[in-house]
Amino acid sequence: MRVSRLTSPRLLLIAVALSVSALSGCGSLTLPMASAAQPPAAVAAPNPASIPPAAQQAIPAQQAETLAGRILFVRDGNLWIWERGNSHQFSTGGTWSQPQFSPDGSEVAYVYWSNNFSDLFIMASDGTNSRRLTRSQSAVLADNSWAMRPTWSPDGSRLAYVSDQNSNFNQVWITTKDGNTRRQLTSEALGLLWADSISWEPSGAHLAITAAPDNRAPSQIYLLDVTKGTYEKFSSQINGAFDASFSPDGTMLAYMGRPGTQPTLTVQTLEGTTQATFDKLPFMRSPVWSPDGKTVAFMSSQGGVFEIWTLTVTKTADGVTLTEPRQLTRDAAIDPMSGLSWAR
C-alpha cells in the first residue's frame, strides 16, 4: 500500500537512520513531524534581517591570513557567514536550512523549513530578491511534501534537489532556476529507494548523491548521469558512505566513509584508484572544497557541538596527501544537517 506523504518523512527518518545518520555518529536525523492541526497559510518568502556582525571568533592567525572566500553555515535555524576570520549572523526567524552559494557566489539557494513541509528559495547573496522555487504546502495536510538539499548546476541555471513530491521517499529532481520546469531523475522503480545529499560535477554531466537501493543496505555514493538518469555506485565502504563533494576541477570526490565505527574523511580520484583518508576527529560530516581546490572544510563534533575544521589536499603523480586539520570556528554550534558552502 502506498504510504502518504504525511507519513513518508517519518519512514524516511527510519531508512536514513539506518544509514546516513548512523554512519555519521551524530544520532538520528530530526525531520519535523506533520501537525494534526490545520495547515498554516501559504508562507511568504522570508527576508534576512540586517544584523550587526557577531563577536569575533578566535581562530589560528595563519588561517585568517590564508583562507579566502566566504563559508556559509546554519546555527539555530539561521544563516551565518564566516569571512576573514569572523562569523556573523545573516538571517533571523529560525526556519533556514541547507544553504548553498551559486557557483559565482552572487546568489544563495536555501530551504525554508516548516512544521509539515519544506520549500526551496533563492535570493541574492546580499539578502534581497528572495523568490520561491517549489510549492510543497497543500490545502490538504496529507498531500504536503518536502523539498531539500538544493545544489546548483555549474552554470548556475538549474538546481538539483531531493523531494518526496511523487514518491514515498526522497528522490532526486532537477529544476530550472525560475522553478518553472522540473523533472524527476531517480525512483524506487529504477533501483534507488531514497536519496539525500547531492554534489554537481563541474562538467555538469553527473551528480554525486548519497543513496541506498533498499532499507537493508547502508547508503553509498552513486554517480548519477544528469541526462540519462542512469547511475553507478562509486563507494563501497563496509558500513556505508555519505556527504560527497566534487573538487572544483572535477578530478576528485571528498566524502565521509565508514570502514569502521566512525566516519572517515575520504578524498578519492574519480578513477577510484587513488585515495587519502583522515580519521583523527570524531563525528565528521559535510566536506566542502575551497574555490581554489586546495582545501577541504568539514564539521566535527566534540562535546556535542559541531565546529568547522580545514585541511589541505595535495594531488601529485604519486597520489593524494592530506595535512593535519586546523580548527576554523569556536563556539559556533553549527547545524550538521545543513552542511557547508564555500564561495569566493
GROMACS .gro file of C-alpha atoms in nm:
model
  344
    1MET     CA    1   0.000   0.000   0.000
    2ARG     CA    2   0.130   0.342  -0.088
    3VAL     CA    3   0.245   0.550   0.207
    4SER     CA    4   0.104   0.900   0.220
    5ARG     CA    5   0.334   1.200   0.220
    6LEU     CA    6   0.212   1.275   0.570
    7THR     CA    7   0.376   0.952   0.686
    8SER     CA    8   0.669   0.925   0.447
    9PRO     CA    9   0.906   1.173   0.621
   10ARG     CA   10   0.884   0.956   0.933
   11LEU     CA   11   0.959   0.643   0.732
   12LEU     CA   12   1.241   0.829   0.564
   13LEU     CA   13   1.379   0.900   0.909
   14ILE     CA   14   1.386   0.526   0.981
   15ALA     CA   15   1.552   0.440   0.650
   16VAL     CA   16   1.810   0.716   0.670
   17ALA     CA   17   1.882   0.648   1.036
   18LEU     CA   18   1.993   0.301   0.933
   19SER     CA   19   2.248   0.454   0.700
   20VAL     CA   20   2.343   0.822   0.684
   21SER     CA   21   2.288   0.923   1.046
   22ALA     CA   22   2.424   0.602   1.186
   23LEU     CA   23   2.731   0.649   0.969
   24SER     CA   24   2.791   1.000   1.090
   25GLY     CA   25   2.774   0.909   1.457
   26CYS     CA   26   2.558   1.217   1.507
   27GLY     CA   27   2.244   1.045   1.628
   28SER     CA   28   1.913   1.031   1.445
   29LEU     CA   29   1.814   1.273   1.175
   30THR     CA   30   1.543   1.503   1.303
   31LEU     CA   31   1.267   1.557   1.050
   32PRO     CA   32   0.964   1.759   1.157
   33MET     CA   33   0.654   1.556   1.232
   34ALA     CA   34   0.341   1.659   1.046
   35SER     CA   35   0.098   1.850   1.263
   36ALA     CA   36  -0.257   1.732   1.316
   37ALA     CA   37  -0.375   2.091   1.313
   38GLN     CA   38  -0.493   2.277   1.006
   39PRO     CA   39  -0.210   2.364   0.768
   40PRO     CA   40  -0.077   2.719   0.800
   41ALA     CA   41  -0.144   2.986   0.543
   42ALA     CA   42   0.085   2.986   0.243
   43VAL     CA   43   0.427   3.101   0.350
   44ALA     CA   44   0.572   3.418   0.207
   45ALA     CA   45   0.935   3.441   0.106
   46PRO     CA   46   1.135   3.516   0.423
   47ASN     CA   47   1.382   3.802   0.408
   48PRO     CA   48   1.711   3.820   0.600
   49ALA     CA   49   1.741   4.092   0.857
   50SER     CA   50   2.029   4.334   0.870
   51ILE     CA   51   2.219   4.218   1.176
   52PRO     CA   52   2.538   4.365   1.323
   53PRO     CA   53   2.830   4.120   1.300
   54ALA     CA   54   2.867   3.888   1.597
   55ALA     CA   55   3.171   3.898   1.818
   56GLN     CA   56   3.488   3.773   1.657
   57GLN     CA   57   3.558   3.406   1.698
   58ALA     CA   58   3.912   3.305   1.786
   59ILE     CA   59   4.092   3.118   1.511
   60PRO     CA   60   4.458   3.049   1.435
   61ALA     CA   61   4.609   3.363   1.281
   62GLN     CA   62   4.762   3.180   0.988
   63GLN     CA   63   4.419   3.056   0.878
   64ALA     CA   64   4.270   3.404   0.878
   65GLU     CA   65   4.554   3.517   0.654
   66THR     CA   66   4.549   3.232   0.404
   67LEU     CA   67   4.186   3.119   0.370
   68ALA     CA   68   3.997   3.325   0.115
   69GLY     CA   69   3.625   3.341   0.050
   70ARG     CA   70   3.306   3.300   0.249
   71ILE     CA   71   3.179   2.987   0.423
   72LEU     CA   72   2.803   2.969   0.473
   73PHE     CA   73   2.655   2.763   0.757
   74VAL     CA   74   2.347   2.737   0.980
   75ARG     CA   75   2.323   2.794   1.353
   76ASP     CA   76   1.995   2.778   1.548
   77GLY     CA   77   1.798   2.781   1.223
   78ASN     CA   78   1.961   3.098   1.091
   79LEU     CA   79   2.224   3.167   0.825
   80TRP     CA   80   2.575   3.262   0.932
   81ILE     CA   81   2.881   3.351   0.723
   82TRP     CA   82   3.246   3.302   0.813
   83GLU     CA   83   3.474   3.551   0.636
   84ARG     CA   84   3.823   3.685   0.710
   85GLY     CA   85   3.835   3.518   1.048
   86ASN     CA   86   3.495   3.638   1.174
   87SER     CA   87   3.149   3.481   1.180
   88HIS     CA   88   2.836   3.695   1.161
   89GLN     CA   89   2.464   3.620   1.154
   90PHE     CA   90   2.289   3.680   0.824
   91SER     CA   91   1.921   3.593   0.883
   92THR     CA   92   1.659   3.564   1.155
   93GLY     CA   93   1.344   3.358   1.204
   94GLY     CA   94   1.489   3.013   1.280
   95THR     CA   95   1.345   2.850   0.964
   96TRP     CA   96   1.655   2.844   0.740
   97SER     CA   97   1.833   2.525   0.637
   98GLN     CA   98   2.082   2.376   0.386
   99PRO     CA   99   2.201   2.699   0.216
  100GLN     CA  100   2.420   2.683  -0.095
  101PHE     CA  101   2.608   2.961  -0.273
  102SER     CA  102   2.563   2.976  -0.650
  103PRO     CA  103   2.882   2.900  -0.849
  104ASP     CA  104   2.970   3.270  -0.880
  105GLY     CA  105   2.868   3.345  -0.521
  106SER     CA  106   2.608   3.603  -0.624
  107GLU     CA  107   2.304   3.405  -0.505
  108VAL     CA  108   2.206   3.165  -0.228
  109ALA     CA  109   1.963   2.874  -0.253
  110TYR     CA  110   1.816   2.757   0.076
  111VAL     CA  111   1.541   2.551   0.236
  112TYR     CA  112   1.253   2.711   0.423
  113TRP     CA  113   1.161   2.456   0.691
  114SER     CA  114   0.810   2.449   0.840
  115ASN     CA  115   0.626   2.206   1.068
  116ASN     CA  116   0.495   1.981   0.792
  117PHE     CA  117   0.660   2.086   0.466
  118SER     CA  118   0.976   2.245   0.329
  119ASP     CA  119   1.039   2.451   0.016
  120LEU     CA  120   1.331   2.583  -0.187
  121PHE     CA  121   1.401   2.954  -0.222
  122ILE     CA  122   1.668   3.160  -0.398
  123MET     CA  123   1.788   3.508  -0.303
  124ALA     CA  124   2.073   3.740  -0.388
  125SER     CA  125   2.374   3.691  -0.162
  126ASP     CA  126   2.307   4.031  -0.001
  127GLY     CA  127   1.969   3.901   0.118
  128THR     CA  128   1.749   4.077  -0.139
  129ASN     CA  129   1.512   3.946  -0.408
  130SER     CA  130   1.401   3.625  -0.237
  131ARG     CA  131   1.181   3.401  -0.453
  132ARG     CA  132   1.020   3.061  -0.414
  133LEU     CA  133   1.102   2.765  -0.642
  134THR     CA  134   0.883   2.484  -0.506
  135ARG     CA  135   0.532   2.469  -0.360
  136SER     CA  136   0.520   2.175  -0.122
  137GLN     CA  137   0.244   2.308   0.101
  138SER     CA  138  -0.102   2.179   0.014
  139ALA     CA  139  -0.451   2.273   0.130
  140VAL     CA  140  -0.480   1.904   0.224
  141LEU     CA  141  -0.233   1.825   0.503
  142ALA     CA  142  -0.165   1.468   0.387
  143ASP     CA  143  -0.054   1.598   0.047
  144ASN     CA  144   0.223   1.818   0.183
  145SER     CA  145   0.573   1.723   0.069
  146TRP     CA  146   0.936   1.804   0.137
  147ALA     CA  147   1.199   1.969  -0.082
  148MET     CA  148   1.559   1.963   0.045
  149ARG     CA  149   1.930   1.969  -0.043
  150PRO     CA  150   1.942   2.236  -0.320
  151THR     CA  151   2.259   2.212  -0.528
  152TRP     CA  152   2.348   2.446  -0.814
  153SER     CA  153   2.446   2.335  -1.162
  154PRO     CA  154   2.795   2.456  -1.266
  155ASP     CA  155   2.649   2.724  -1.494
  156GLY     CA  156   2.401   2.843  -1.229
  157SER     CA  157   2.095   2.786  -1.447
  158ARG     CA  158   1.948   2.483  -1.264
  159LEU     CA  159   1.932   2.322  -0.923
  160ALA     CA  160   1.924   1.959  -0.821
  161TYR     CA  161   1.738   1.872  -0.503
  162VAL     CA  162   1.557   1.585  -0.332
  163SER     CA  163   1.184   1.562  -0.271
  164ASP     CA  164   0.909   1.310  -0.193
  165GLN     CA  165   0.665   1.503  -0.414
  166ASN     CA  166   0.593   1.199  -0.629
  167SER     CA  167   0.725   0.914  -0.415
  168ASN     CA  168   0.723   0.753  -0.074
  169PHE     CA  169   1.081   0.862  -0.007
  170ASN     CA  170   1.304   1.147  -0.120
  171GLN     CA  171   1.422   1.116  -0.481
  172VAL     CA  172   1.645   1.337  -0.697
  173TRP     CA  173   1.486   1.616  -0.902
  174ILE     CA  174   1.619   1.896  -1.122
  175THR     CA  175   1.453   2.235  -1.163
  176THR     CA  176   1.532   2.540  -1.369
  177LYS     CA  177   1.636   2.845  -1.175
  178ASP     CA  178   1.293   3.005  -1.218
  179GLY     CA  179   1.121   2.691  -1.084
  180ASN     CA  180   0.900   2.656  -1.392
  181THR     CA  181   1.044   2.331  -1.532
  182ARG     CA  182   1.113   2.026  -1.315
  183ARG     CA  183   1.190   1.662  -1.379
  184GLN     CA  184   1.247   1.364  -1.156
  185LEU     CA  185   1.574   1.173  -1.210
  186THR     CA  186   1.560   0.878  -0.969
  187SER     CA  187   1.285   0.648  -0.847
  188GLU     CA  188   1.236   0.333  -0.650
  189ALA     CA  189   1.135   0.158  -0.974
  190LEU     CA  190   1.477   0.241  -1.120
  191GLY     CA  191   1.657   0.087  -0.823
  192LEU     CA  192   1.711   0.355  -0.556
  193LEU     CA  193   1.482   0.359  -0.254
  194TRP     CA  194   1.588   0.703  -0.134
  195ALA     CA  195   1.843   0.980  -0.192
  196ASP     CA  196   1.989   1.257   0.021
  197SER     CA  197   2.286   1.495  -0.018
  198ILE     CA  198   2.398   1.599  -0.368
  199SER     CA  199   2.707   1.744  -0.537
  200TRP     CA  200   2.709   1.852  -0.904
  201GLU     CA  201   3.011   1.756  -1.115
  202PRO     CA  202   3.186   2.068  -1.255
  203SER     CA  203   3.142   1.936  -1.610
  204GLY     CA  204   2.766   1.926  -1.548
  205ALA     CA  205   2.736   1.562  -1.658
  206HIS     CA  206   2.688   1.384  -1.325
  207LEU     CA  207   2.559   1.425  -0.972
  208ALA     CA  208   2.729   1.255  -0.678
  209ILE     CA  209   2.443   1.151  -0.449
  210THR     CA  210   2.403   0.976  -0.117
  211ALA     CA  211   2.154   0.696  -0.178
  212ALA     CA  212   2.055   0.339  -0.097
  213PRO     CA  213   1.878   0.068  -0.300
  214ASP     CA  214   1.672  -0.062  -0.006
  215ASN     CA  215   1.627  -0.023   0.369
  216ARG     CA  216   1.866  -0.308   0.448
  217ALA     CA  217   2.180  -0.162   0.291
  218PRO     CA  218   2.374   0.140   0.421
  219SER     CA  219   2.398   0.440   0.193
  220GLN     CA  220   2.680   0.470  -0.060
  221ILE     CA  221   2.792   0.739  -0.304
  222TYR     CA  222   2.643   0.698  -0.652
  223LEU     CA  223   2.729   0.887  -0.971
  224LEU     CA  224   2.406   0.978  -1.148
  225ASP     CA  225   2.402   1.075  -1.517
  226VAL     CA  226   2.204   1.401  -1.539
  227THR     CA  227   2.085   1.341  -1.895
  228LYS     CA  228   2.013   0.968  -1.896
  229GLY     CA  229   1.913   0.913  -1.533
  230THR     CA  230   2.142   0.608  -1.513
  231TYR     CA  231   2.379   0.564  -1.220
  232GLU     CA  232   2.672   0.362  -1.092
  233LYS     CA  233   2.797   0.300  -0.741
  234PHE     CA  234   3.115   0.493  -0.661
  235SER     CA  235   3.190   0.395  -0.299
  236SER     CA  236   3.196   0.051  -0.143
  237GLN     CA  237   3.251   0.125   0.224
  238ILE     CA  238   3.167  -0.162   0.457
  239ASN     CA  239   2.936   0.047   0.674
  240GLY     CA  240   2.839   0.298   0.407
  241ALA     CA  241   2.930   0.645   0.280
  242PHE     CA  242   2.761   0.987   0.258
  243ASP     CA  243   2.807   1.364   0.200
  244ALA     CA  244   3.005   1.367  -0.127
  245SER     CA  245   3.162   1.684  -0.271
  246PHE     CA  246   3.329   1.725  -0.613
  247SER     CA  247   3.660   1.911  -0.629
  248PRO     CA  248   3.643   2.228  -0.842
  249ASP     CA  249   3.846   2.063  -1.120
  250GLY     CA  250   3.619   1.756  -1.118
  251THR     CA  251   3.902   1.506  -1.066
  252MET     CA  252   3.831   1.410  -0.703
  253LEU     CA  253   3.548   1.344  -0.460
  254ALA     CA  254   3.564   1.417  -0.090
  255TYR     CA  255   3.312   1.221   0.118
  256MET     CA  256   3.254   1.059   0.453
  257GLY     CA  257   3.301   0.684   0.453
  258ARG     CA  258   3.264   0.443   0.736
  259PRO     CA  259   3.502   0.149   0.721
  260GLY     CA  260   3.466   0.112   1.098
  261THR     CA  261   3.259   0.270   1.371
  262GLN     CA  262   3.341   0.636   1.298
  263PRO     CA  263   3.315   0.843   0.979
  264THR     CA  264   3.641   0.881   0.788
  265LEU     CA  265   3.708   1.175   0.558
  266THR     CA  266   3.800   1.021   0.223
  267VAL     CA  267   3.942   1.205  -0.077
  268GLN     CA  268   3.936   0.983  -0.385
  269THR     CA  269   4.009   1.036  -0.752
  270LEU     CA  270   3.723   0.981  -0.994
  271GLU     CA  271   3.904   0.681  -1.137
  272GLY     CA  272   3.881   0.533  -0.787
  273THR     CA  273   4.242   0.416  -0.785
  274THR     CA  274   4.394   0.679  -0.554
  275GLN     CA  275   4.264   0.798  -0.220
  276ALA     CA  276   4.368   0.953   0.109
  277THR     CA  277   4.182   0.931   0.439
  278PHE     CA  278   4.166   1.114   0.770
  279ASP     CA  279   4.003   0.969   1.082
  280LYS     CA  280   4.152   1.153   1.380
  281LEU     CA  281   3.848   1.365   1.468
  282PRO     CA  282   3.510   1.232   1.589
  283PHE     CA  283   3.169   1.260   1.424
  284MET     CA  284   3.279   1.427   1.099
  285ARG     CA  285   3.034   1.546   0.833
  286SER     CA  286   2.980   1.762   0.524
  287PRO     CA  287   3.315   1.811   0.345
  288VAL     CA  288   3.325   2.105   0.102
  289TRP     CA  289   3.608   2.230  -0.121
  290SER     CA  290   3.754   2.578  -0.128
  291PRO     CA  291   3.702   2.758  -0.462
  292ASP     CA  292   4.070   2.709  -0.550
  293GLY     CA  293   4.053   2.335  -0.481
  294LYS     CA  294   4.340   2.336  -0.232
  295THR     CA  295   4.148   2.299   0.093
  296VAL     CA  296   3.859   2.093   0.229
  297ALA     CA  297   3.644   2.225   0.512
  298PHE     CA  298   3.430   1.988   0.716
  299MET     CA  299   3.249   1.965   1.050
  300SER     CA  300   3.347   1.770   1.357
  301SER     CA  301   3.167   1.741   1.690
  302GLN     CA  302   3.349   1.739   2.020
  303GLY     CA  303   3.143   1.764   2.335
  304GLY     CA  304   2.823   1.765   2.129
  305VAL     CA  305   2.900   2.089   1.939
  306PHE     CA  306   2.992   2.097   1.571
  307GLU     CA  307   3.272   2.328   1.453
  308ILE     CA  308   3.442   2.387   1.117
  309TRP     CA  309   3.784   2.235   1.053
  310THR     CA  310   4.002   2.254   0.743
  311LEU     CA  311   4.287   2.057   0.591
  312THR     CA  312   4.496   2.098   0.278
  313VAL     CA  313   4.472   1.849  -0.010
  314THR     CA  314   4.768   1.791  -0.241
  315LYS     CA  315   4.742   1.579  -0.555
  316THR     CA  316   5.066   1.462  -0.715
  317ALA     CA  317   5.174   1.196  -0.958
  318ASP     CA  318   5.231   0.970  -0.657
  319GLY     CA  319   4.885   1.012  -0.507
  320VAL     CA  320   4.683   1.234  -0.274
  321THR     CA  321   4.801   1.365   0.061
  322LEU     CA  322   4.614   1.543   0.343
  323THR     CA  323   4.764   1.773   0.606
  324GLU     CA  324   4.674   1.772   0.973
  325PRO     CA  325   4.349   1.966   1.030
  326ARG     CA  326   4.315   2.311   1.183
  327GLN     CA  327   4.011   2.440   1.368
  328LEU     CA  328   3.839   2.734   1.199
  329THR     CA  329   3.550   2.822   1.437
  330ARG     CA  330   3.498   2.805   1.812
  331ASP     CA  331   3.163   2.800   1.991
  332ALA     CA  332   2.980   2.816   1.659
  333ALA     CA  333   2.740   2.525   1.738
  334ILE     CA  334   2.678   2.456   1.369
  335ASP     CA  335   2.381   2.255   1.240
  336PRO     CA  336   2.535   1.938   1.089
  337MET     CA  337   2.229   1.861   0.874
  338SER     CA  338   2.262   2.189   0.684
  339GLY     CA  339   2.620   2.135   0.569
  340LEU     CA  340   2.865   2.399   0.448
  341SER     CA  341   2.900   2.609   0.133
  342TRP     CA  342   3.221   2.788   0.027
  343ALA     CA  343   3.236   3.070  -0.228
  344ARG     CA  344   3.477   3.344  -0.329
   0.00000   0.00000   0.00000
